[in-house]
Short mmCIF file of C-alpha atoms in Angstrom, two decimals:
data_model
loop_
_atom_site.label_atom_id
_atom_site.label_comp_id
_atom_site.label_asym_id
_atom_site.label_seq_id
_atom_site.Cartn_x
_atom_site.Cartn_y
_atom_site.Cartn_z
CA UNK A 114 -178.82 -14.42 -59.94
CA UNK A 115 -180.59 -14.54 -62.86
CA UNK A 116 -183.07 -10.89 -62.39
CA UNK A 117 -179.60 -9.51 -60.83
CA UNK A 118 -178.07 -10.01 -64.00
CA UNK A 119 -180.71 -8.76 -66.14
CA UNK A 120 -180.89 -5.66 -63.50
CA UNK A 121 -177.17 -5.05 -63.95
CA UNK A 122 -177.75 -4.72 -67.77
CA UNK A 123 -180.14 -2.42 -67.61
CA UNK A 124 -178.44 -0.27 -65.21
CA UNK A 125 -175.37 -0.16 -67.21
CA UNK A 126 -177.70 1.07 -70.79
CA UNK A 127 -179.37 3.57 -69.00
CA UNK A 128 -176.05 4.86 -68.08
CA UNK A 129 -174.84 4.47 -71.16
CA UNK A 130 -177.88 6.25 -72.69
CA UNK A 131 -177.78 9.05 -71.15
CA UNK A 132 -174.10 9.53 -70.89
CA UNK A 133 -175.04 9.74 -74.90
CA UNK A 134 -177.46 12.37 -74.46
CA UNK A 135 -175.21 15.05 -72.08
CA UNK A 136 -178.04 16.39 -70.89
CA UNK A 137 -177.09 15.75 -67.36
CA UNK A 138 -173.52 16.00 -65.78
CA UNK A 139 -172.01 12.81 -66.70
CA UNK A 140 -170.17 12.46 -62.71
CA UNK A 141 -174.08 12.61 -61.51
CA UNK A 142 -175.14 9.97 -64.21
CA UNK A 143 -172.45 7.66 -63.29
CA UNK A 144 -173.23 8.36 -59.34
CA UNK A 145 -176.80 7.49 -59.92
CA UNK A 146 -176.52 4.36 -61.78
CA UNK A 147 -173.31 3.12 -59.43
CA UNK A 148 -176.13 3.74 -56.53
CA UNK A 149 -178.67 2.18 -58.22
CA UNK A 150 -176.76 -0.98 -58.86
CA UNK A 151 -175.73 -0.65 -55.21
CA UNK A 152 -179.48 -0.78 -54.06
CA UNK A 153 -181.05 -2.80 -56.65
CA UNK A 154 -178.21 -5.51 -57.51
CA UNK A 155 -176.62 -6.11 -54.79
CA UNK A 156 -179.50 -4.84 -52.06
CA UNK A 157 -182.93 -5.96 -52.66
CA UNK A 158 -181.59 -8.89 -56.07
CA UNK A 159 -178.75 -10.36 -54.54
CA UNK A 160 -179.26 -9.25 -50.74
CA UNK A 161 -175.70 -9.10 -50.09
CA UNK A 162 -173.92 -6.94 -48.04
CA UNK A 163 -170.52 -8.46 -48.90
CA UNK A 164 -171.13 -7.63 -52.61
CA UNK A 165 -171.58 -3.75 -51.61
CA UNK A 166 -168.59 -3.85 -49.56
CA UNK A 167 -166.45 -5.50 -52.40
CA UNK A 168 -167.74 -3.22 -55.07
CA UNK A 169 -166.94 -0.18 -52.55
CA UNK A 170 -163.33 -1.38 -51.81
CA UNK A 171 -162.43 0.46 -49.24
CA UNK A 172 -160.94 -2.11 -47.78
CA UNK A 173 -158.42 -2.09 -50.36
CA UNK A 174 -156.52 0.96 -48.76
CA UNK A 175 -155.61 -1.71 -45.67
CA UNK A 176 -154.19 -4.16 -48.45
CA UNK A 177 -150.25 -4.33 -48.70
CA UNK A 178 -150.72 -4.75 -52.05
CA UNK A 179 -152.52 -1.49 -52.80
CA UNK A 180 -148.92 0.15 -52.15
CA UNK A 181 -146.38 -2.06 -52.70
CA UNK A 182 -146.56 -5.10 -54.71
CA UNK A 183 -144.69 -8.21 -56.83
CA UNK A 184 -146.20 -10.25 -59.25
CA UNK A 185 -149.75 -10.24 -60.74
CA UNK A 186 -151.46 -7.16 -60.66
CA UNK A 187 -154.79 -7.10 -58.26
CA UNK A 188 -157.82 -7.72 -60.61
CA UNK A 189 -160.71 -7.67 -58.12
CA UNK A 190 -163.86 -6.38 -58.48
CA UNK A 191 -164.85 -2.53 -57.25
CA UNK A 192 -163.80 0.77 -57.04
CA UNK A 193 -160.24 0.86 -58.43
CA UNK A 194 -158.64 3.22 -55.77
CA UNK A 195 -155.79 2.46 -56.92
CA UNK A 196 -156.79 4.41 -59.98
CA UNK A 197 -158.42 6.88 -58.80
CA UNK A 198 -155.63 7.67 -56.04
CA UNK A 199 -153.29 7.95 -59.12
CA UNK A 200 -155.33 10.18 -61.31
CA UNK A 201 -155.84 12.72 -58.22
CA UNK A 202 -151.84 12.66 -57.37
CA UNK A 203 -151.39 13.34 -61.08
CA UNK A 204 -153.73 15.94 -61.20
CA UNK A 205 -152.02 17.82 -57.84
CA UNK A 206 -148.65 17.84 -59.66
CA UNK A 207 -149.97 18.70 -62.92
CA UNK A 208 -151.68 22.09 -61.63
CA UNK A 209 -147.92 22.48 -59.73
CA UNK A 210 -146.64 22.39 -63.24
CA UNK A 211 -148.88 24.83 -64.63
CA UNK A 212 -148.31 27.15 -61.93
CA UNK A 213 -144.83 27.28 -62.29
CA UNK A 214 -145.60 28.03 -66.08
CA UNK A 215 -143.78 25.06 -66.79
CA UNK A 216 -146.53 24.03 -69.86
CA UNK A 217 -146.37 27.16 -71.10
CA UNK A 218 -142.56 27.29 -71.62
CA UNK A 219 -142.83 24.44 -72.82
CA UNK A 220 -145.39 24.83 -75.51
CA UNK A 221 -143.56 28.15 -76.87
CA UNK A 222 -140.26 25.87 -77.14
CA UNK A 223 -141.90 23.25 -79.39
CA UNK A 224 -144.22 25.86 -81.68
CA UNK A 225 -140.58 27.67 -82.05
CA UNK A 226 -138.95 23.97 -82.98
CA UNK A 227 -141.05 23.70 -86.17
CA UNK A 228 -141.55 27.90 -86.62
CA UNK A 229 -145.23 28.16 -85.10
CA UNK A 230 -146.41 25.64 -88.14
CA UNK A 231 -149.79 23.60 -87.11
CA UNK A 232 -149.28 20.88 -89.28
CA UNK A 233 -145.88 19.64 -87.81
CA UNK A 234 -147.26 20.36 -84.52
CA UNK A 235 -150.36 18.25 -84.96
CA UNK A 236 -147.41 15.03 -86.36
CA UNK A 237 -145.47 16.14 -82.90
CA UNK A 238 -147.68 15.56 -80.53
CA UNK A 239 -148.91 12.50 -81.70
CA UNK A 240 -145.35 11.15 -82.15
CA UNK A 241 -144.94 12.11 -78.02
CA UNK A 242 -148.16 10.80 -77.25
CA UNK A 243 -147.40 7.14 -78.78
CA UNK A 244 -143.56 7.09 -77.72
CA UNK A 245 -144.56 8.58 -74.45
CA UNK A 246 -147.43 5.61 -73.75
CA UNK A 247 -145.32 3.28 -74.43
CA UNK A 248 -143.12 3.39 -71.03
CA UNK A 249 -145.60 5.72 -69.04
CA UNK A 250 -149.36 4.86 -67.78
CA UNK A 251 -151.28 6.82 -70.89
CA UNK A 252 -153.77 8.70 -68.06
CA UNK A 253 -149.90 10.46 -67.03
CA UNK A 254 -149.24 10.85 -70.87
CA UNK A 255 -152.48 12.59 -71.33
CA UNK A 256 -152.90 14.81 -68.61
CA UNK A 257 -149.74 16.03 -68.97
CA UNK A 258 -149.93 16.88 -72.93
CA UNK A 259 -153.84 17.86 -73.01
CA UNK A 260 -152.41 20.44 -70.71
CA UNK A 261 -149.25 21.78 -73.15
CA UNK A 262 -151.87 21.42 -76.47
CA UNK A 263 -154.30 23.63 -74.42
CA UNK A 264 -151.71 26.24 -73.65
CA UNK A 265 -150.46 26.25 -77.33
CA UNK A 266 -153.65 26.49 -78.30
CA UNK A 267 -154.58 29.61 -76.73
CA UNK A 268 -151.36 30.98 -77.79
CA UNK A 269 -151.93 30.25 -81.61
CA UNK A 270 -155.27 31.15 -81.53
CA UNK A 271 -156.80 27.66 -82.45
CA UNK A 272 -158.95 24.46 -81.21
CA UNK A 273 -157.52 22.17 -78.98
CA UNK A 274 -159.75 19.56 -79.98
CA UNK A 275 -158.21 18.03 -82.81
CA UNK A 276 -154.90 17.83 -81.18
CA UNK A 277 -156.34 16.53 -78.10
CA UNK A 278 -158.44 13.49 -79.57
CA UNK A 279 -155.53 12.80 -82.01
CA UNK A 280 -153.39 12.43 -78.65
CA UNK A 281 -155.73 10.14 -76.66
CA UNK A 282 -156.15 7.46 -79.69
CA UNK A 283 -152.03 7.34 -80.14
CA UNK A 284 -151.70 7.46 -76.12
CA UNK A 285 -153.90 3.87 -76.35
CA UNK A 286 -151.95 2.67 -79.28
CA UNK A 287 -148.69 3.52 -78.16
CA UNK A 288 -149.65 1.67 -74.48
CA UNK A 289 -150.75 -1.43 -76.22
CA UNK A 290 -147.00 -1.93 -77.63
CA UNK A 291 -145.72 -2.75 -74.26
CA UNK A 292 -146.21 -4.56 -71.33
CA UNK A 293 -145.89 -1.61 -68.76
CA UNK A 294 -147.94 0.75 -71.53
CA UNK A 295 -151.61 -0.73 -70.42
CA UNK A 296 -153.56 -1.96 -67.53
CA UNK A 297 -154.66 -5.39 -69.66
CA UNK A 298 -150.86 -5.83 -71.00
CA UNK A 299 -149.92 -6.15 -67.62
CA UNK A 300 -152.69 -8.23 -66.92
CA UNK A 301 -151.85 -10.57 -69.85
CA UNK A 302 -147.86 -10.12 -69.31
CA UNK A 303 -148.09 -11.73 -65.57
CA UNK A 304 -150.44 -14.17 -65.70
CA UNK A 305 -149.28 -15.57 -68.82
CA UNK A 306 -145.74 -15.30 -68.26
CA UNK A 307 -144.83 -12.44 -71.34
CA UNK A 308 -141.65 -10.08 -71.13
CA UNK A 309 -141.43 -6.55 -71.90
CA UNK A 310 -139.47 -7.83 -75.28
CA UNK A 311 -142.15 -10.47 -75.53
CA UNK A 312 -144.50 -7.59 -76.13
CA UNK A 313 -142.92 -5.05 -78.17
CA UNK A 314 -141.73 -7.43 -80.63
CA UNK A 315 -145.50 -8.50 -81.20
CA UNK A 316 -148.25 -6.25 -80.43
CA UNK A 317 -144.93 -3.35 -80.74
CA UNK A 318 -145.12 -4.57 -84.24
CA UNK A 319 -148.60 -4.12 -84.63
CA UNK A 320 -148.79 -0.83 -83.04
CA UNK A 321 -145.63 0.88 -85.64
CA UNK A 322 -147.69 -0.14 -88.31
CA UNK A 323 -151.12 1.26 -87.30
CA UNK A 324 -149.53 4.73 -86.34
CA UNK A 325 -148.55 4.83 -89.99
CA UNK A 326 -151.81 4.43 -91.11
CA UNK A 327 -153.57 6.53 -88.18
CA UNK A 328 -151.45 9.70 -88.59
CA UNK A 329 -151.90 10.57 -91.93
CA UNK A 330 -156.05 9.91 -91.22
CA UNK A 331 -156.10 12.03 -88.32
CA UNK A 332 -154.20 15.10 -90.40
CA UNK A 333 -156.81 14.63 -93.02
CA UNK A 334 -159.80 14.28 -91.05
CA UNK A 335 -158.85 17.65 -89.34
CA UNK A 336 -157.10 19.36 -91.25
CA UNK A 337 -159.61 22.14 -92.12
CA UNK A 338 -159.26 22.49 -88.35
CA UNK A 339 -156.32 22.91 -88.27
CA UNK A 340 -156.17 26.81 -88.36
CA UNK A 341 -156.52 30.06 -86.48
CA UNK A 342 -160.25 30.73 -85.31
CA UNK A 343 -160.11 33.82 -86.22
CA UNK A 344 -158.77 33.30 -89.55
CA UNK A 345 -155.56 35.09 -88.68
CA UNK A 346 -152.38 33.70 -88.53
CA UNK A 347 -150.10 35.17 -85.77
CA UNK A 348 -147.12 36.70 -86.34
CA UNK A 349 -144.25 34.63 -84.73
CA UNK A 350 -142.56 37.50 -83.58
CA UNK A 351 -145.28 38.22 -81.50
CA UNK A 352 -144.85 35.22 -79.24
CA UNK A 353 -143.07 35.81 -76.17
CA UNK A 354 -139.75 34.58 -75.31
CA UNK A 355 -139.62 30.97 -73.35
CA UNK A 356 -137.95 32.02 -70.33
CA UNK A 357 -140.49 35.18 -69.91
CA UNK A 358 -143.33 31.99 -69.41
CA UNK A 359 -141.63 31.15 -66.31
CA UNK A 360 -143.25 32.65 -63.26
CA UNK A 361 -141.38 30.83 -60.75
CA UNK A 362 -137.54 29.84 -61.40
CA UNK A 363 -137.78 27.78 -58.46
CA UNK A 364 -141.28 26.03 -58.74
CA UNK A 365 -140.17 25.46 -62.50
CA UNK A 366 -136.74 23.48 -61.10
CA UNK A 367 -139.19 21.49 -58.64
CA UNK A 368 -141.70 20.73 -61.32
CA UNK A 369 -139.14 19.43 -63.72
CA UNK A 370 -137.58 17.31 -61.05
CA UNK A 371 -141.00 16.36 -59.70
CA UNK A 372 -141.80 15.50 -63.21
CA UNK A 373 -138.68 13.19 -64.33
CA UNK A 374 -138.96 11.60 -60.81
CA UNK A 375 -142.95 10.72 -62.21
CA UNK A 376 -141.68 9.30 -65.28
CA UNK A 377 -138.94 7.14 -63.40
CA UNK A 378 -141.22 5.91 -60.97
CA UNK A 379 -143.59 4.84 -63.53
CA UNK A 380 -141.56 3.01 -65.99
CA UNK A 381 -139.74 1.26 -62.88
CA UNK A 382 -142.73 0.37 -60.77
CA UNK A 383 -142.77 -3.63 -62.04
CA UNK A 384 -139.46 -3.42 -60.91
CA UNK A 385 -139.42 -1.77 -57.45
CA UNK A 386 -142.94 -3.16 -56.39
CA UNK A 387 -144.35 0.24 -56.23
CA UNK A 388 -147.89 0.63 -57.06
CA UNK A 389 -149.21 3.13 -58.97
CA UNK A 390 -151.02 4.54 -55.96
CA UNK A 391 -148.10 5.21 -54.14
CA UNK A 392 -146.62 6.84 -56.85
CA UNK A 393 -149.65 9.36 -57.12
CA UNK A 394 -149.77 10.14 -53.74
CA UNK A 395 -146.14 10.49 -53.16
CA UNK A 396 -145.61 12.97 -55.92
CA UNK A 397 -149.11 14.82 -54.64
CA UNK A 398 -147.27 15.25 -50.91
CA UNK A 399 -144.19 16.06 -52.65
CA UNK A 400 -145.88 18.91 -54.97
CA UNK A 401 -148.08 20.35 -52.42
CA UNK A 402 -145.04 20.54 -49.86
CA UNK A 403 -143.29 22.62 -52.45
CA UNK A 404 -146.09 24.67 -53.32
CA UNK A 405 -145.97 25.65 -49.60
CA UNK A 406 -148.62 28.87 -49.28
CA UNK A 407 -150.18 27.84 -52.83
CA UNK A 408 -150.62 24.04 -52.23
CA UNK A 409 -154.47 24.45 -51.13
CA UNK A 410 -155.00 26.64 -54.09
CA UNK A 411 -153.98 23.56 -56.25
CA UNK A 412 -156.29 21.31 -54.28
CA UNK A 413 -158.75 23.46 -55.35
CA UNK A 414 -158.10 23.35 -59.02
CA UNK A 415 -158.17 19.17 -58.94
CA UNK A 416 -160.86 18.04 -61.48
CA UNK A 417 -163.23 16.25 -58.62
CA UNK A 418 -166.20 15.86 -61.29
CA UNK A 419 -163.85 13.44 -62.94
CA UNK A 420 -162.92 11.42 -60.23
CA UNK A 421 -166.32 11.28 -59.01
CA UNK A 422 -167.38 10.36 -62.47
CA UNK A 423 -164.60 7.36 -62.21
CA UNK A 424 -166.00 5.95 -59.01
CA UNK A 425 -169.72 5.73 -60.49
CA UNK A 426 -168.25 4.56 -63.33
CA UNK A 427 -166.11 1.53 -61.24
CA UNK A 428 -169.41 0.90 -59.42
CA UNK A 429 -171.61 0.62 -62.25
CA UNK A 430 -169.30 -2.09 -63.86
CA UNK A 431 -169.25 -4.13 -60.63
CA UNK A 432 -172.58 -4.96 -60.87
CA UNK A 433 -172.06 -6.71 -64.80
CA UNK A 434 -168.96 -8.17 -62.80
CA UNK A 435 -170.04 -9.73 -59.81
CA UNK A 436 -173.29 -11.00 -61.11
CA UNK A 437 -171.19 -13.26 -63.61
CA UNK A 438 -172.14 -11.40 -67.01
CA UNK A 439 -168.43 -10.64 -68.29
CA UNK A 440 -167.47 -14.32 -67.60
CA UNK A 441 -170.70 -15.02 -69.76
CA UNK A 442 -169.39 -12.55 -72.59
CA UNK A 443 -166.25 -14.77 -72.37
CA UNK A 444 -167.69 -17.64 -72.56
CA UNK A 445 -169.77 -17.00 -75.46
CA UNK A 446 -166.48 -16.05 -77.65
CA UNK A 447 -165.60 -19.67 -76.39
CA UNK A 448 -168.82 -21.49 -77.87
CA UNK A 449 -169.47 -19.53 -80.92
CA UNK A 450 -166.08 -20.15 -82.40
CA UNK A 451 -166.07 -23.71 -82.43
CA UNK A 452 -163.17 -25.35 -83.66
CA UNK A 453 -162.42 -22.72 -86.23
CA UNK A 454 -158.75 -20.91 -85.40
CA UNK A 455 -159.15 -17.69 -87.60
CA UNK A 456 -162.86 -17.50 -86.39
CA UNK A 457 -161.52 -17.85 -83.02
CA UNK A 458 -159.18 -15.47 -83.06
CA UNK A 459 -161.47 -12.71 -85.18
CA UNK A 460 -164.11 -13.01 -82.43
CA UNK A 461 -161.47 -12.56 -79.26
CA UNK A 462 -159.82 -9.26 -81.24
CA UNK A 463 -163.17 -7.71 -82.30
CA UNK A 464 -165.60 -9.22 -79.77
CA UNK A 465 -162.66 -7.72 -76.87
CA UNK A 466 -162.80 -4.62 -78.42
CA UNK A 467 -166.56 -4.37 -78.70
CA UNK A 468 -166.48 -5.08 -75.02
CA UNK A 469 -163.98 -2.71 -74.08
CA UNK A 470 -165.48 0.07 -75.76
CA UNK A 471 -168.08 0.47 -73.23
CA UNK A 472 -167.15 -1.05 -70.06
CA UNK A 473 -163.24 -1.53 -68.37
CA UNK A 474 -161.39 -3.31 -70.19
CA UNK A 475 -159.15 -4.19 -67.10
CA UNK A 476 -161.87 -7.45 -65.38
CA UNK A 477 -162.39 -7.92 -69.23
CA UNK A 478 -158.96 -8.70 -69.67
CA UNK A 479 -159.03 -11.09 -66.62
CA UNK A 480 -161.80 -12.67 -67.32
CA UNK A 481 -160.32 -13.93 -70.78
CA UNK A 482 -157.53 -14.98 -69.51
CA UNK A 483 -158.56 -18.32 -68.68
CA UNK A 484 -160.79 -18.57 -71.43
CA UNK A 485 -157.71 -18.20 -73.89
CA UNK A 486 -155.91 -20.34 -71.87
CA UNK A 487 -158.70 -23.46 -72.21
CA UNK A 488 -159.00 -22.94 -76.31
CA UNK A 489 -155.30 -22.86 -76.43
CA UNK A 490 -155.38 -26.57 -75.25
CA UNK A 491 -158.92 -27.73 -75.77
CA UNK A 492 -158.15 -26.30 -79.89
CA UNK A 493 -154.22 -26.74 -80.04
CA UNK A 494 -154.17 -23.03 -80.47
CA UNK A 495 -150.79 -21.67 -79.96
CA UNK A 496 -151.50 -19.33 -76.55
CA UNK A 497 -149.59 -16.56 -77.78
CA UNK A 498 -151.50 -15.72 -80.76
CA UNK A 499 -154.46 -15.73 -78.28
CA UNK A 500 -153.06 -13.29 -76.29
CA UNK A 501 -151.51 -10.80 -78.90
CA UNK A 502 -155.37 -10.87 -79.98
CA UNK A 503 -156.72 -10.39 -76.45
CA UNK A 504 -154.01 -7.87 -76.14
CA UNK A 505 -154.98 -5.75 -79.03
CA UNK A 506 -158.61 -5.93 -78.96
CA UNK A 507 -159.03 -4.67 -75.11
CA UNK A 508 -156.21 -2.15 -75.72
CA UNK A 509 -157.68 -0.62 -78.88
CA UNK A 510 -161.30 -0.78 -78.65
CA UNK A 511 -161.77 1.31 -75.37
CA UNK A 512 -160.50 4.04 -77.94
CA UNK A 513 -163.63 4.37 -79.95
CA UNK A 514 -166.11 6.19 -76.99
CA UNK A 515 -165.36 8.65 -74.44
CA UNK A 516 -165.62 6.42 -71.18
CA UNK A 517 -163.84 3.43 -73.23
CA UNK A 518 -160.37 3.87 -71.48
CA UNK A 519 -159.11 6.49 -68.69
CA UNK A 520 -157.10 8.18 -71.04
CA UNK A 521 -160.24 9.21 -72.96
CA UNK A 522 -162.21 10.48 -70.04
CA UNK A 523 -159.07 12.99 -69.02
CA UNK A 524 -158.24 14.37 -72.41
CA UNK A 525 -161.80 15.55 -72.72
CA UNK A 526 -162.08 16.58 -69.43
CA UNK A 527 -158.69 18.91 -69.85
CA UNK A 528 -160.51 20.04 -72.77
CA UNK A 529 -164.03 21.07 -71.45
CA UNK A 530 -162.09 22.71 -68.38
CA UNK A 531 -160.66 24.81 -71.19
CA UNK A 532 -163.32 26.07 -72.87
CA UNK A 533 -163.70 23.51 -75.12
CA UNK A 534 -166.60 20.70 -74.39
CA UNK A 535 -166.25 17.36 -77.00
CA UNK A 536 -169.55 15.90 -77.62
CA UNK A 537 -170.14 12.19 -77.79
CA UNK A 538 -171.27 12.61 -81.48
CA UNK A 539 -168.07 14.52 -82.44
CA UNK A 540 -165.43 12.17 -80.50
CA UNK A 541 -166.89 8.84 -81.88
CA UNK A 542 -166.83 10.64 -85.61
CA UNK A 543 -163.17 11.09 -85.33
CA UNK A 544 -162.24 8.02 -83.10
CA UNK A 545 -164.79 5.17 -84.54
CA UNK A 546 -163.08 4.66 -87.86
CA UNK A 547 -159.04 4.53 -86.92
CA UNK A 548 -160.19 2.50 -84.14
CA UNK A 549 -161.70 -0.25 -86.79
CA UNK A 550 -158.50 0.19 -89.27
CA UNK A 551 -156.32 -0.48 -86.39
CA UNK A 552 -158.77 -3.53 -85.73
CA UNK A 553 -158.56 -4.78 -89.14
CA UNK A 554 -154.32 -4.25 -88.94
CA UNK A 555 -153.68 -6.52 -85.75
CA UNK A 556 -156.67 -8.97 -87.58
CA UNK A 557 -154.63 -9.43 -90.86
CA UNK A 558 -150.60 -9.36 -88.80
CA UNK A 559 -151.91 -11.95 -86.09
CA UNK A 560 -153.66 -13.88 -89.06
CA UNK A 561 -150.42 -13.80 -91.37
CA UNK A 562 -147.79 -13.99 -88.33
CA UNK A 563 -149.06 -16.64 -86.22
CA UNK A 564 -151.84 -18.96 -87.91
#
């Protein structure tokens, strides 16, 4: 187990490395090293063909519980399809949108709201982000506005960019306030027994008071940016009218009804037992069927490089999963801090968020669960200051690299489809540093609230 582990490791930094480097497309670096740890890990270390079968998952797809389900959310190791499934139905009935000229309607009605201004725009759409994360899966929230901020871009002449990254890091902060906003809140909600109210009154708290502190950085970090490429402002009167955006009255009633029925869906699916796969794929049928004539031209528009870059991605993570090295991670947080209660709870925010800045924070958040649960009787460590810490660190860390969090991998994605490529260097310069000050915020609230 031992030379698995170690070969798992390695697998995982090359990937890592050279995801760095962009030199090759990141879907075929994740699809290498997901291979690799197929044949190496699991083939000739392990010699398990039950391990490549669970890290595949296709067996998953014959589970009840991959389309309707009750209770604890399936942590298992593998391929999320259910993910994956999601992402592709949300991609289907974005393009429908954009067809319908749905984003660029609406993009005209908000740059008319605050008179074509960039500055209010940039405070809008981070607002929406955040409130929108809160109730809706963040990969919906992001697709969805990437693709308005890239429409509204091209109209005012200007870089998506800034908008775009500003959008992703309030999409994670605005998920971590509730229980339905993030994969690990649910995690931590069900298994732990946590409310909706539970959530938002804690890590809710935490997450108001880091968007006060994260807004004004982001308009002052890009505000030179914040301007015409060309140098030129527009002249408003030059914009067209809403309604003349509209190149379908019908396909635009469909995608707005598609779209609310999304959002419904979503926020209800704890409720109703309707997995987020089912909710993809039924509003992917549902879109196509409208789109009639049109509906393989929007297959054909579906970003596959970034679902193939997903399922490498999944793969590659199995191998640090099955072969025990996140339960080791754990574990260490366990031993180092001792019997020390701020120490403790320092190592689970920051070492969580370390952690989920590079692989999914989703078995991470499993995989502490216990852990949390054993210091918060072994230590007399009230459990829910545990979890608000767990909660925090896993939600907020994946937020400082590109392939931290699902969100981050779309929003850049929408924005090298558009012309408009973010480098590794350039996301971690403007994401690195609010992710730490949102760090340090939970650190001192959980440390002043609860200990």
């Amino acid at each position: 187990m031992f030379t698995a582990q170690i070969c798992a490791v390695v697998i995982f930094l090359v990937m890592f490395i050279l995801l760095i480097t962009e030199r090759i497309p990141r879907q075929t670096v994740t699809l290498g090293c997901g291979l690799a740890t197929l044949l190496i890990v699991f083939g000739l270390c392990l010699q398990n063909a039950d391990a490549v079968a669970q890290s595949l998952s296709f067996q998953s797809f014959l589970s009840p519980g991959f389309w309707y389900r009750i209770g604890e959310a399936d942590t298992s190791t593998g391929i999320n399809w259910e993910t994956i499934v999601f992402i592709a139905g949300m991609m289907v009935m974005v393009e429908g949108m954009a067809a319908s000229g749905f984003f660029r309607w609406l993009c005209i009605k908000l740059a008319r709201m605050v008179r074509f201004r960039p500055a209010p725009l940039f405070f809008l759409f981070m607002i929406l982000s955040a409130g929108l994360s809160m109730f809706i899966d963040s990969i919906t929230v992001i697709m969805f506005l990437a693709a308005v901020t890239a429409e509204l871009a091209r109209l005012l002449d200007m870089n998506p960019v800034p908008f775009i990254l500003s959008e992703i890091f309030c999409a994670n902060l605005g998920g971590s306030a509730t229980m339905c906003g993030d994969p690990p809140n649910i995690i931590i909600g069900t298994s732990l027994g946590y409310s909706f109210f539970d959530f938002i009154t804690n890590t809710g708290f935490i997450a108001l008071a880091s968007m006060l502190i994260v807004m004004p950085y982001f308009y002052f970090f890009f505000r030179r940016e914040l301007v015409p490429i060309t140098g030129k402002r527009s002249d408003p009167a030059s914009f067209p009218d809403p309604k003349e955006a509209i190149t379908s009255r019908r396909g635009f009633a469909v995608s707005c009804v598609i779209f609310a029925a999304a959002v419904v869906l979503l926020v209800t699916h704890a409720q109703t037992g309707l997995t987020v796969s089912t909710i993809g794929l039924a509003i992917a049928v549902v879109t196509l069927l409208s789109a009639g004539r049109n509906a393989f031209t929007l297959l054909r528009k579906i970003d596959y490089s970034t679902l193939l870059f997903f399922i490498g991605l999944f793969v590659a993570v199995s191998g640090l999963e099955y072969t025990g090295v996140l339960e080791l991670l754990a574990h260490l947080i366990e031993r180092v801090s001792g019997g020390n209660v701020y120490l403790m709870v320092g190592i689970i925010i920051w070492g969580s968020a370390l952690a989920s800045a590079f692989i999914d924070n989703i078995p991470f958040a499993a995989t502490m669960i216990p852990v949390i649960r054993t210091l918060s009787v072994a230590q007399g460590v009230d459990l829910s200051s545990l979890a608000w810490a767990l909660s925090m660190g896993t939600d907020i860390g994946g937020s400082a690299t590109p392939i931290g969090a699902s969100a981050n991998v779309v929003g850049t994605s929408i924005a090298a489809k558009n012309g408009f490529p973010v480098a590794w260097g350039r996301y971690c310069r403007a994401q690195t540093l609010p992710t730490i000050l949102v760090l340090v915020i939970a650190t001192v609230i959980v440390f002043a609230r609860y200990l």
